[in-house]
Coordinates of C-alpha atoms and ligand atoms in Angstrom, one line a residue:
M145 CA 26.1 -17.5 75.6
R146 CA 29.3 -15.4 75.1
S147 CA 30.3 -12.8 77.7
F148 CA 29.7 -9.1 77.3
K149 CA 32.0 -6.2 78.2
Q150 CA 31.9 -2.5 78.5
I151 CA 34.5 -0.4 76.6
I152 CA 36.5 2.2 78.4
G153 CA 39.6 3.8 76.9
G154 CA 39.9 1.0 74.2
S155 CA 39.8 -1.8 76.8
L156 CA 37.0 -4.4 77.3
V157 CA 36.1 -4.1 80.9
D158 CA 33.8 -5.7 83.4
G159 CA 31.4 -3.7 85.5
V160 CA 31.5 -3.2 89.2
S161 CA 28.4 -5.4 89.3
T162 CA 26.1 -7.1 86.9
I163 CA 22.5 -6.9 85.8
D164 CA 20.5 -9.8 84.5
V165 CA 19.1 -9.1 81.0
I166 CA 15.8 -10.8 80.6
N167 CA 14.4 -12.4 77.5
P168 CA 10.9 -10.9 77.2
A169 CA 9.6 -14.0 75.4
T170 CA 10.7 -16.5 78.1
E171 CA 11.5 -14.4 81.1
Q172 CA 14.7 -16.3 81.3
V173 CA 18.1 -14.6 81.9
V174 CA 19.8 -14.0 78.6
A175 CA 23.1 -13.0 80.1
A176 CA 24.6 -11.2 83.1
C177 CA 25.6 -7.8 81.7
P178 CA 28.4 -5.6 83.2
R179 CA 27.0 -2.6 85.1
A180 CA 29.0 0.6 85.7
D181 CA 29.1 2.8 88.8
K182 CA 29.8 6.5 88.9
A183 CA 33.6 5.9 89.0
Q184 CA 33.5 3.9 85.8
L185 CA 31.3 6.6 84.2
D186 CA 34.0 9.1 85.2
D187 CA 36.7 6.8 83.7
A188 CA 34.7 6.6 80.4
V189 CA 34.3 10.4 80.2
A190 CA 38.0 10.9 81.0
A191 CA 38.9 8.4 78.2
A192 CA 36.7 10.2 75.7
V193 CA 38.2 13.6 76.8
G194 CA 41.7 12.2 76.6
A195 CA 41.2 10.8 73.0
F196 CA 39.6 14.0 71.7
P197 CA 42.6 16.1 70.7
A198 CA 44.2 13.4 68.5
W199 CA 40.9 12.3 67.0
K200 CA 39.9 15.9 66.2
A201 CA 43.2 16.4 64.5
T202 CA 42.8 13.2 62.4
P203 CA 41.7 14.3 58.9
L204 CA 38.0 13.7 58.3
A205 CA 38.8 11.4 55.4
E206 CA 40.7 9.1 57.7
R207 CA 37.9 9.1 60.3
R208 CA 35.5 8.3 57.5
A209 CA 37.6 5.3 56.4
M210 CA 37.8 3.8 59.9
L211 CA 34.0 4.3 60.5
A212 CA 33.1 2.8 57.1
K213 CA 35.3 -0.2 57.8
A214 CA 33.7 -0.7 61.2
C215 CA 30.2 -0.6 59.6
Q216 CA 31.3 -3.1 57.0
A217 CA 32.5 -5.4 59.8
M218 CA 29.2 -5.0 61.6
L219 CA 27.4 -6.0 58.4
E220 CA 29.4 -9.2 58.3
Q221 CA 28.5 -10.0 62.0
A222 CA 24.9 -9.0 61.6
G223 CA 23.6 -12.5 62.2
D224 CA 25.3 -12.9 65.6
I225 CA 24.1 -9.5 66.8
A226 CA 20.6 -10.1 65.5
R227 CA 20.2 -13.3 67.5
V228 CA 21.2 -11.4 70.7
L229 CA 19.0 -8.5 69.8
T230 CA 16.0 -10.9 69.4
S231 CA 16.7 -12.6 72.7
E232 CA 16.9 -9.3 74.7
Q233 CA 14.4 -7.2 72.8
G234 CA 11.8 -9.7 71.6
K235 CA 11.4 -8.7 67.9
P236 CA 11.3 -11.5 65.3
L237 CA 14.7 -12.6 64.1
A238 CA 14.2 -11.4 60.5
V239 CA 13.3 -8.0 61.8
A240 CA 16.3 -8.0 64.1
Q241 CA 18.5 -8.9 61.2
E242 CA 17.0 -6.0 59.2
E243 CA 17.7 -3.6 62.1
V244 CA 21.3 -4.6 62.5
M245 CA 22.0 -4.6 58.7
G246 CA 20.1 -1.3 58.4
A247 CA 22.1 0.2 61.2
A248 CA 25.4 -0.8 59.5
M249 CA 24.2 0.6 56.2
I250 CA 22.9 3.8 57.7
G251 CA 26.3 4.1 59.4
Q252 CA 28.0 3.6 56.0
A253 CA 25.8 6.2 54.4
L254 CA 26.4 8.7 57.2
S255 CA 30.1 8.2 57.1
S256 CA 30.1 9.3 53.5
L257 CA 29.1 12.9 54.5
S258 CA 31.5 15.8 54.7
L259 CA 32.0 19.0 56.6
D260 CA 33.5 21.3 53.9
D261 CA 34.0 25.1 54.5
R262 CA 31.3 27.1 52.6
T263 CA 31.3 30.7 51.5
V264 CA 28.0 32.0 52.7
G265 CA 28.4 35.7 51.9
E266 CA 30.7 38.4 50.6
D267 CA 31.2 42.1 50.4
E268 CA 33.8 44.4 48.8
G269 CA 36.2 43.6 51.6
G270 CA 36.2 39.8 51.7
Q271 CA 34.2 36.7 52.3
F272 CA 32.2 35.1 55.1
V273 CA 33.1 31.5 55.4
E274 CA 31.1 28.9 57.4
Q275 CA 33.1 26.2 59.1
H276 CA 32.2 23.4 61.6
Y277 CA 34.4 22.1 64.3
P278 CA 33.8 19.3 66.8
L279 CA 32.5 19.8 70.3
G280 CA 34.4 17.3 72.5
A281 CA 33.1 14.3 74.4
V282 CA 29.5 13.5 73.5
A283 CA 27.1 11.4 75.5
I284 CA 24.8 9.2 73.4
I285 CA 21.8 7.8 75.4
T286 CA 19.4 5.4 73.7
P287 CA 16.2 3.5 74.4
W288 CA 15.2 -0.2 74.2
N289 CA 12.9 -0.4 71.2
V290 CA 15.4 -0.2 68.3
P291 CA 18.7 -0.2 70.3
V292 CA 21.3 -0.9 67.6
A293 CA 20.0 1.3 64.9
L294 CA 19.3 4.3 67.2
M295 CA 22.8 4.1 68.6
M296 CA 24.6 3.8 65.3
L297 CA 22.7 6.7 63.7
K298 CA 24.1 8.9 66.5
V299 CA 27.6 7.6 67.1
V300 CA 28.7 7.5 63.4
P301 CA 28.0 11.2 62.7
A302 CA 29.3 12.2 66.2
M303 CA 32.6 10.6 65.5
L304 CA 32.8 11.5 61.8
A305 CA 32.6 15.1 62.9
G306 CA 35.6 14.6 65.2
N307 CA 34.0 14.1 68.6
T308 CA 34.6 11.2 70.9
V309 CA 31.7 9.3 72.5
V310 CA 30.4 7.8 75.7
A311 CA 27.4 5.7 74.8
K312 CA 24.8 4.4 77.3
P313 CA 22.2 2.0 76.1
A314 CA 19.0 1.2 77.9
P315 CA 19.5 -1.3 80.7
T316 CA 16.9 -3.8 79.4
T317 CA 18.6 -4.2 75.9
P318 CA 22.3 -3.4 76.4
L319 CA 23.9 -6.6 74.9
S320 CA 23.4 -5.9 71.2
S321 CA 24.8 -2.4 71.7
L322 CA 27.8 -3.8 73.5
M323 CA 28.5 -6.1 70.5
A324 CA 28.2 -3.3 68.1
G325 CA 30.4 -1.2 70.3
E326 CA 33.1 -3.9 70.3
I327 CA 33.2 -3.8 66.5
L328 CA 33.5 0.0 66.5
N329 CA 36.2 -0.1 69.1
R330 CA 38.3 -2.6 67.1
H331 CA 38.4 -0.1 64.2
L332 CA 39.0 3.1 66.2
P333 CA 41.8 4.5 68.3
P334 CA 41.4 3.8 72.1
G335 CA 39.1 6.1 73.9
V336 CA 37.2 7.4 70.8
F337 CA 34.3 5.1 71.4
N338 CA 33.3 4.2 75.0
I339 CA 30.2 2.4 76.2
I340 CA 29.0 1.7 79.7
V341 CA 25.8 0.1 81.1
D342 CA 23.7 1.3 84.0
Q343 CA 20.5 0.3 85.6
N344 CA 18.6 3.6 84.8
D345 CA 20.7 5.3 87.4
L346 CA 23.6 7.0 85.6
G347 CA 21.8 8.9 82.8
G348 CA 21.5 12.0 85.0
D349 CA 25.2 12.0 86.0
L350 CA 26.3 11.5 82.4
T351 CA 24.1 14.3 81.1
A352 CA 25.3 16.7 83.8
H353 CA 29.0 15.7 83.7
P354 CA 31.1 18.8 83.4
D355 CA 33.3 17.2 80.7
I356 CA 30.5 16.2 78.4
A357 CA 30.0 18.8 75.8
K358 CA 26.8 17.6 74.2
V359 CA 24.1 15.1 74.8
S360 CA 22.3 13.3 72.0
F361 CA 19.3 11.5 73.5
T362 CA 16.5 9.3 72.2
G363 CA 13.8 8.2 74.6
S364 CA 10.7 9.3 76.3
T365 CA 9.5 12.9 76.5
A366 CA 9.6 12.7 80.3
T367 CA 13.3 11.7 80.4
G368 CA 14.1 14.2 77.6
K369 CA 13.0 17.0 79.9
K370 CA 15.4 15.7 82.6
V371 CA 18.2 15.7 80.0
M372 CA 17.5 19.3 79.1
E373 CA 17.5 20.2 82.8
G374 CA 20.8 18.4 83.4
A375 CA 22.4 20.1 80.4
S376 CA 21.2 23.5 81.2
S377 CA 23.7 24.7 83.9
L378 CA 26.5 24.5 81.3
L379 CA 24.3 25.3 78.3
K380 CA 25.4 22.1 76.7
R381 CA 24.2 21.3 73.2
I382 CA 21.4 18.8 73.1
T383 CA 19.6 16.8 70.5
L384 CA 16.3 15.2 71.8
E385 CA 14.4 12.6 69.8
L386 CA 11.4 11.9 72.0
G387 CA 8.0 10.3 72.2
G388 CA 5.3 10.5 69.6
N389 CA 1.5 10.1 69.3
D390 CA 1.3 10.0 65.5
A391 CA -2.1 10.3 63.9
A392 CA -3.1 8.7 60.6
I393 CA -5.8 10.6 58.8
V394 CA -7.8 8.5 56.4
L395 CA -9.7 10.4 53.6
D396 CA -13.0 9.1 52.3
D397 CA -11.7 8.1 48.8
V398 CA -9.3 5.3 49.9
D399 CA -9.5 1.7 49.0
P400 CA -10.3 0.3 52.5
K401 CA -8.5 -3.0 52.1
T402 CA -5.1 -1.8 51.0
T403 CA -5.2 1.2 53.3
T404 CA -6.1 -1.0 56.3
A405 CA -3.2 -3.3 55.6
S406 CA -0.8 -0.3 55.7
L407 CA -2.4 1.1 58.8
F408 CA -2.1 -2.2 60.6
E409 CA 1.6 -2.6 59.7
G410 CA 2.2 1.1 60.6
A411 CA 0.6 0.6 64.0
M412 CA 1.8 -2.9 65.0
A413 CA 5.4 -3.2 63.6
N414 CA 7.7 -4.0 66.5
S415 CA 4.6 -4.7 68.5
G416 CA 3.8 -1.0 68.4
Q417 CA 7.1 0.0 70.1
I418 CA 8.3 2.5 67.5
C419 CA 8.4 6.2 68.1
L420 CA 6.9 6.8 64.6
A421 CA 4.3 4.1 64.8
I422 CA 0.7 5.1 64.0
K423 CA -0.8 5.6 67.5
R424 CA -4.3 7.0 66.5
A425 CA -6.3 6.5 63.3
Y426 CA -9.0 9.0 62.3
V427 CA -11.4 7.4 59.9
P428 CA -14.4 9.0 58.1
D429 CA -18.0 7.8 59.0
V430 CA -18.5 6.2 55.6
L431 CA -15.6 3.9 55.9
Y432 CA -15.5 3.4 59.7
D433 CA -17.1 0.0 60.0
D434 CA -15.4 -1.4 57.0
I435 CA -11.9 -0.3 58.1
C436 CA -12.5 -1.4 61.8
T437 CA -13.7 -4.8 60.7
E438 CA -10.7 -5.3 58.4
L439 CA -8.3 -4.2 61.1
E440 CA -9.9 -6.6 63.5
L441 CA -9.5 -9.4 61.0
L442 CA -5.8 -8.7 60.6
A443 CA -5.4 -8.5 64.4
A444 CA -7.1 -11.9 64.8
Q445 CA -4.8 -13.5 62.2
A446 CA -1.6 -12.1 63.5
V447 CA 1.1 -14.6 64.6
V448 CA 2.4 -13.5 68.0
D449 CA 5.1 -15.6 69.5
D450 CA 8.8 -15.9 70.5
G451 CA 10.8 -13.9 67.9
M452 CA 13.2 -16.9 67.6
K453 CA 10.4 -19.0 66.1
Q454 CA 10.1 -18.9 62.3
G455 CA 6.8 -17.4 61.2
T456 CA 6.5 -15.0 64.1
Q457 CA 5.0 -11.7 63.0
F458 CA 5.1 -9.9 66.3
G459 CA 7.1 -10.6 69.4
P460 CA 6.3 -9.7 73.1
L461 CA 6.5 -6.3 74.6
Q462 CA 10.0 -5.6 75.7
N463 CA 9.5 -5.4 79.4
R464 CA 6.9 -6.0 82.2
M465 CA 6.5 -2.3 83.0
Q466 CA 5.6 -1.5 79.4
L467 CA 3.1 -4.4 79.2
D468 CA 1.5 -3.1 82.4
K469 CA 1.3 0.4 81.1
V470 CA -0.4 -0.7 77.9
R471 CA -2.9 -2.9 79.9
D472 CA -3.8 0.0 82.1
M473 CA -4.5 2.2 79.1
V474 CA -6.7 -0.5 77.5
A475 CA -8.6 -0.9 80.9
D476 CA -9.2 2.9 80.9
A477 CA -10.6 2.7 77.4
V478 CA -12.9 -0.2 78.4
E479 CA -14.1 1.7 81.4
R480 CA -15.1 4.5 79.1
G481 CA -17.2 2.2 77.0
A482 CA -14.8 1.6 74.1
K483 CA -15.1 -1.7 72.2
I484 CA -11.9 -3.8 72.2
S485 CA -11.1 -6.6 69.7
G486 CA -8.0 -8.6 70.5
G487 CA -5.5 -7.6 73.1
E488 CA -5.5 -11.0 74.8
L489 CA -2.5 -11.8 77.0
K490 CA -0.8 -15.2 76.6
D491 CA -0.8 -17.8 79.3
G492 CA 2.7 -18.8 80.5
P493 CA 5.9 -16.8 80.5
G494 CA 6.6 -13.8 78.3
Y495 CA 5.2 -10.3 78.0
F496 CA 2.9 -11.1 75.1
M497 CA -0.2 -9.1 74.1
R498 CA -2.0 -9.8 70.9
P499 CA -2.7 -6.8 68.6
A500 CA -5.9 -4.9 69.7
I501 CA -8.2 -2.6 67.7
V502 CA -10.2 -0.2 69.8
R503 CA -13.3 1.4 68.3
D504 CA -15.9 3.8 69.6
I505 CA -13.3 5.4 71.8
D506 CA -13.5 9.1 73.0
D507 CA -10.8 11.7 72.5
D508 CA -10.1 12.0 76.2
A509 CA -9.2 8.3 76.7
R510 CA -5.6 7.8 77.7
L511 CA -5.1 5.6 74.6
V512 CA -5.8 8.7 72.5
R513 CA -4.1 11.4 74.6
E514 CA -0.9 9.5 75.6
E515 CA 1.7 7.4 73.8
Q516 CA 0.7 3.8 74.3
F517 CA 3.9 2.3 72.8
G518 CA 2.3 -1.1 72.3
P519 CA 0.2 -3.2 69.9
V520 CA -3.1 -1.3 70.4
L521 CA -4.7 1.0 67.8
P522 CA -7.5 3.3 68.7
V523 CA -9.7 4.1 65.7
L524 CA -11.6 7.4 66.0
R525 CA -14.6 8.3 63.9
Y526 CA -15.0 11.7 62.1
S527 CA -17.6 13.3 59.9
D528 CA -15.9 16.6 59.3
L529 CA -12.3 16.6 57.9
D530 CA -11.4 20.0 59.5
D531 CA -12.5 18.6 62.8
A532 CA -10.3 15.5 62.3
I533 CA -7.3 17.7 61.6
E534 CA -7.9 19.8 64.6
R535 CA -8.2 16.7 66.8
A536 CA -5.1 15.2 65.3
N537 CA -3.2 18.4 66.2
R538 CA -4.6 18.5 69.7
S539 CA -1.5 16.9 71.2
D540 CA 1.6 18.0 73.1
Q541 CA 3.6 15.8 70.8
G542 CA 4.3 16.3 67.2
L543 CA 6.7 13.6 65.9
G544 CA 5.2 12.3 62.7
G545 CA 1.8 11.7 61.0
T546 CA 0.3 10.2 57.9
V547 CA -2.5 11.0 55.4
W548 CA -4.1 8.3 53.3
A549 CA -6.0 9.2 50.1
R550 CA -6.4 8.4 46.4
D551 CA -6.4 12.1 45.6
V552 CA -2.8 13.1 46.5
T553 CA -3.5 16.9 46.0
R554 CA -6.2 16.7 48.6
A555 CA -3.9 14.6 50.9
K556 CA -1.1 17.2 50.5
A557 CA -3.5 20.0 51.6
V558 CA -4.3 18.0 54.8
A559 CA -0.7 17.0 55.4
E560 CA 0.3 20.6 55.3
R561 CA -2.0 21.4 58.2
L562 CA -0.4 18.8 60.6
E563 CA 1.8 20.2 63.3
T564 CA 4.5 17.6 63.3
G565 CA 8.1 17.2 62.2
M566 CA 7.3 14.6 59.5
V567 CA 4.3 13.7 57.5
W568 CA 4.0 10.9 54.9
I569 CA 1.3 10.5 52.3
N570 CA 0.2 6.9 51.5
T571 CA 3.3 5.4 53.1
H572 CA 4.8 5.4 56.5
M573 CA 8.2 5.6 58.2
N574 CA 10.0 6.2 55.0
V575 CA 13.3 7.2 56.5
N576 CA 16.4 8.1 54.4
P577 CA 19.9 8.4 55.9
F578 CA 20.6 11.5 53.8
V579 CA 17.4 13.3 54.8
S580 CA 17.4 15.1 58.2
M581 CA 14.4 14.7 60.5
G582 CA 13.2 15.6 64.0
G583 CA 10.1 16.1 66.0
A584 CA 7.9 19.2 66.7
K585 CA 6.5 20.3 70.0
Q586 CA 7.4 18.0 72.9
S587 CA 8.6 15.2 70.5
G588 CA 12.0 16.7 70.4
M589 CA 14.5 19.3 69.5
G590 CA 17.1 19.3 66.8
T591 CA 17.5 16.9 63.9
E592 CA 19.1 13.6 63.1
L593 CA 20.4 12.1 59.8
G594 CA 21.6 13.9 56.7
Q595 CA 23.9 16.9 56.6
A596 CA 21.9 18.9 59.3
G597 CA 22.1 15.8 61.6
L598 CA 25.9 15.7 61.2
E599 CA 26.2 19.4 61.8
E600 CA 24.3 19.0 65.1
Y601 CA 27.6 17.4 66.4
T602 CA 29.6 20.5 65.6
Q603 CA 29.9 24.2 66.5
R604 CA 29.3 26.5 63.5
R605 CA 32.0 29.1 63.2
L606 CA 31.6 32.1 60.9
L607 CA 35.0 33.3 59.6
Y608 CA 35.4 36.6 57.8
V609 CA 38.4 36.4 55.5
P610 CA 39.5 39.7 53.9
A611 CA 40.3 39.7 50.2
S612 CA 44.1 39.7 49.8
Ligands
NAD94 P1 13.4 6.3 78.5 O1 13.3 7.7 78.4 O2 12.8 5.6 79.7 O3 14.9 5.8 78.5 C1 15.7 6.2 77.4 C2 17.2 6.2 77.9 O4 17.3 7.2 78.9 C3 17.6 4.9 78.6 O5 19.0 4.6 78.2 C4 17.6 5.3 80.1 O6 18.5 4.5 80.9 C5 18.0 6.7 80.0 N1 17.7 7.5 81.2 C6 16.9 7.2 82.2 N2 16.9 8.2 83.1 C7 17.7 9.2 82.6 C8 18.0 10.5 83.1 N3 17.6 11.0 84.2 N4 18.9 11.2 82.3 C9 19.4 10.7 81.2 N5 19.0 9.5 80.7 C10 18.2 8.7 81.4 O7 12.7 5.7 77.2 P2 12.4 4.2 76.8 O8 11.2 3.7 77.6 O9 13.7 3.4 76.8 O10 12.0 4.3 75.2 C11 10.7 4.5 74.8 C12 10.5 6.0 74.4 O11 11.5 6.4 73.4 C13 9.2 6.2 73.7 O12 8.6 7.4 74.3 C14 9.5 6.5 72.3 O13 8.6 7.2 71.5 C15 10.9 7.1 72.4 N6 11.6 7.0 71.1 C16 11.8 8.1 70.3 C17 12.5 8.0 69.1 C18 12.6 9.2 68.2 O14 13.5 9.2 67.3 N7 11.9 10.3 68.4 C19 13.0 6.8 68.7 C20 12.8 5.7 69.5 C21 12.1 5.8 70.8

């Protein structure tokens, strides 16, 4: 295996120590990854601050050209990055390849955006013009479930807008982000893109660093609250993309077979470790047994194995802690009398859990109230649609949601009552790089993607220009 380096001020640098990155399918060490300390964090921030004036003064069209080239280069190296991603994250190789190529293509799409001045009002004396200018050094903090794509969809707009970056990936999946970072760095002036790795111990320092102007964070709601606290003393700008507990509401006119296949995929993709995964399904009485039986069949047929093996549909959970958390939540459901189908753990090494369908579960079970972030779908029965909507909304989180129905007008009326940042009808996780999105309630603050996502990395300035 190749060696991995952090990037500080344009140079590839070792850490002050290393961390072992573990393959979740084999529990073997994938590689020793450089680990920074507080002094290296300070160096990375200083490099980003130092590179900011020249980068900010570089015309946006030039910044765009460099970023687009970097994304193209990443596309060409997608195979290499994907193999490392599978070995550290666990997802099947084909899915890893899709993630890396998708990340590069999202980067290309986002680098095509602009920040033109806009006249937003006028009076007899002149015009009000809206402008956007960059903020400075931006901290980009990302989680372990979709590490490459989640980093790229932040760093590209941040740098396109004229900011410089200090990225910090999650310590269990840093290698693919370091590889993507090396490519970015090759196409950018030194100091514009910096990346360091910690062991879950530098996020607070990075967030609170006096020279960091903004923090863009994706991760759990609990950590998001710490980021907000750390950013508060200097009133730093923050974008928070946090946890979800997305409900799927199934109406009584669906075709159970096709809908079940979509529900299963929506809940189990990436072994359930997606913020926007379906995490609770509300199914009407008349379809409850049919849909549960069909879901159980799909769970029993699923191919769960090392992501490097051809034919693997679902890989392991990414880390031991996550596996233990999901097991605890399943145990809580069993204790409460719910019926579990699937969910077996694999003998031997690896953090494997087979997909599980949980029926006859009550609303107070942890699996319903909390984000499981694993391959377990609780299926809740309802007889009254208003009641199902009310139960779906009874959550502190409000990331996404789905409604499934033949009658789209009826589905739309239900969708419009869901208190979330995104709702899809008869499809799921349809994300478009030009369409901004973000979570409601404790699922986040601010938006990503599209024009609004780009403008999150800027300060809006209103300029009044008198008529000459
Ligand atoms: P996490 O919150 O544990 O970690 C996320 C990142 O924060 C890591 O890089 C971690 O090192 C860093 N961190 C740890 N302590 C910190 C601190 N005090 N200050 C700043 N940063 C700190 O999340 P995770 O377990 O890696 O990821 C899973 C969570 O991410 C789930 O809740 C999932 O729903 C959420 N997520 C949300 C989105 C979204 O777009 N809304 C996307 C993907 C994942």
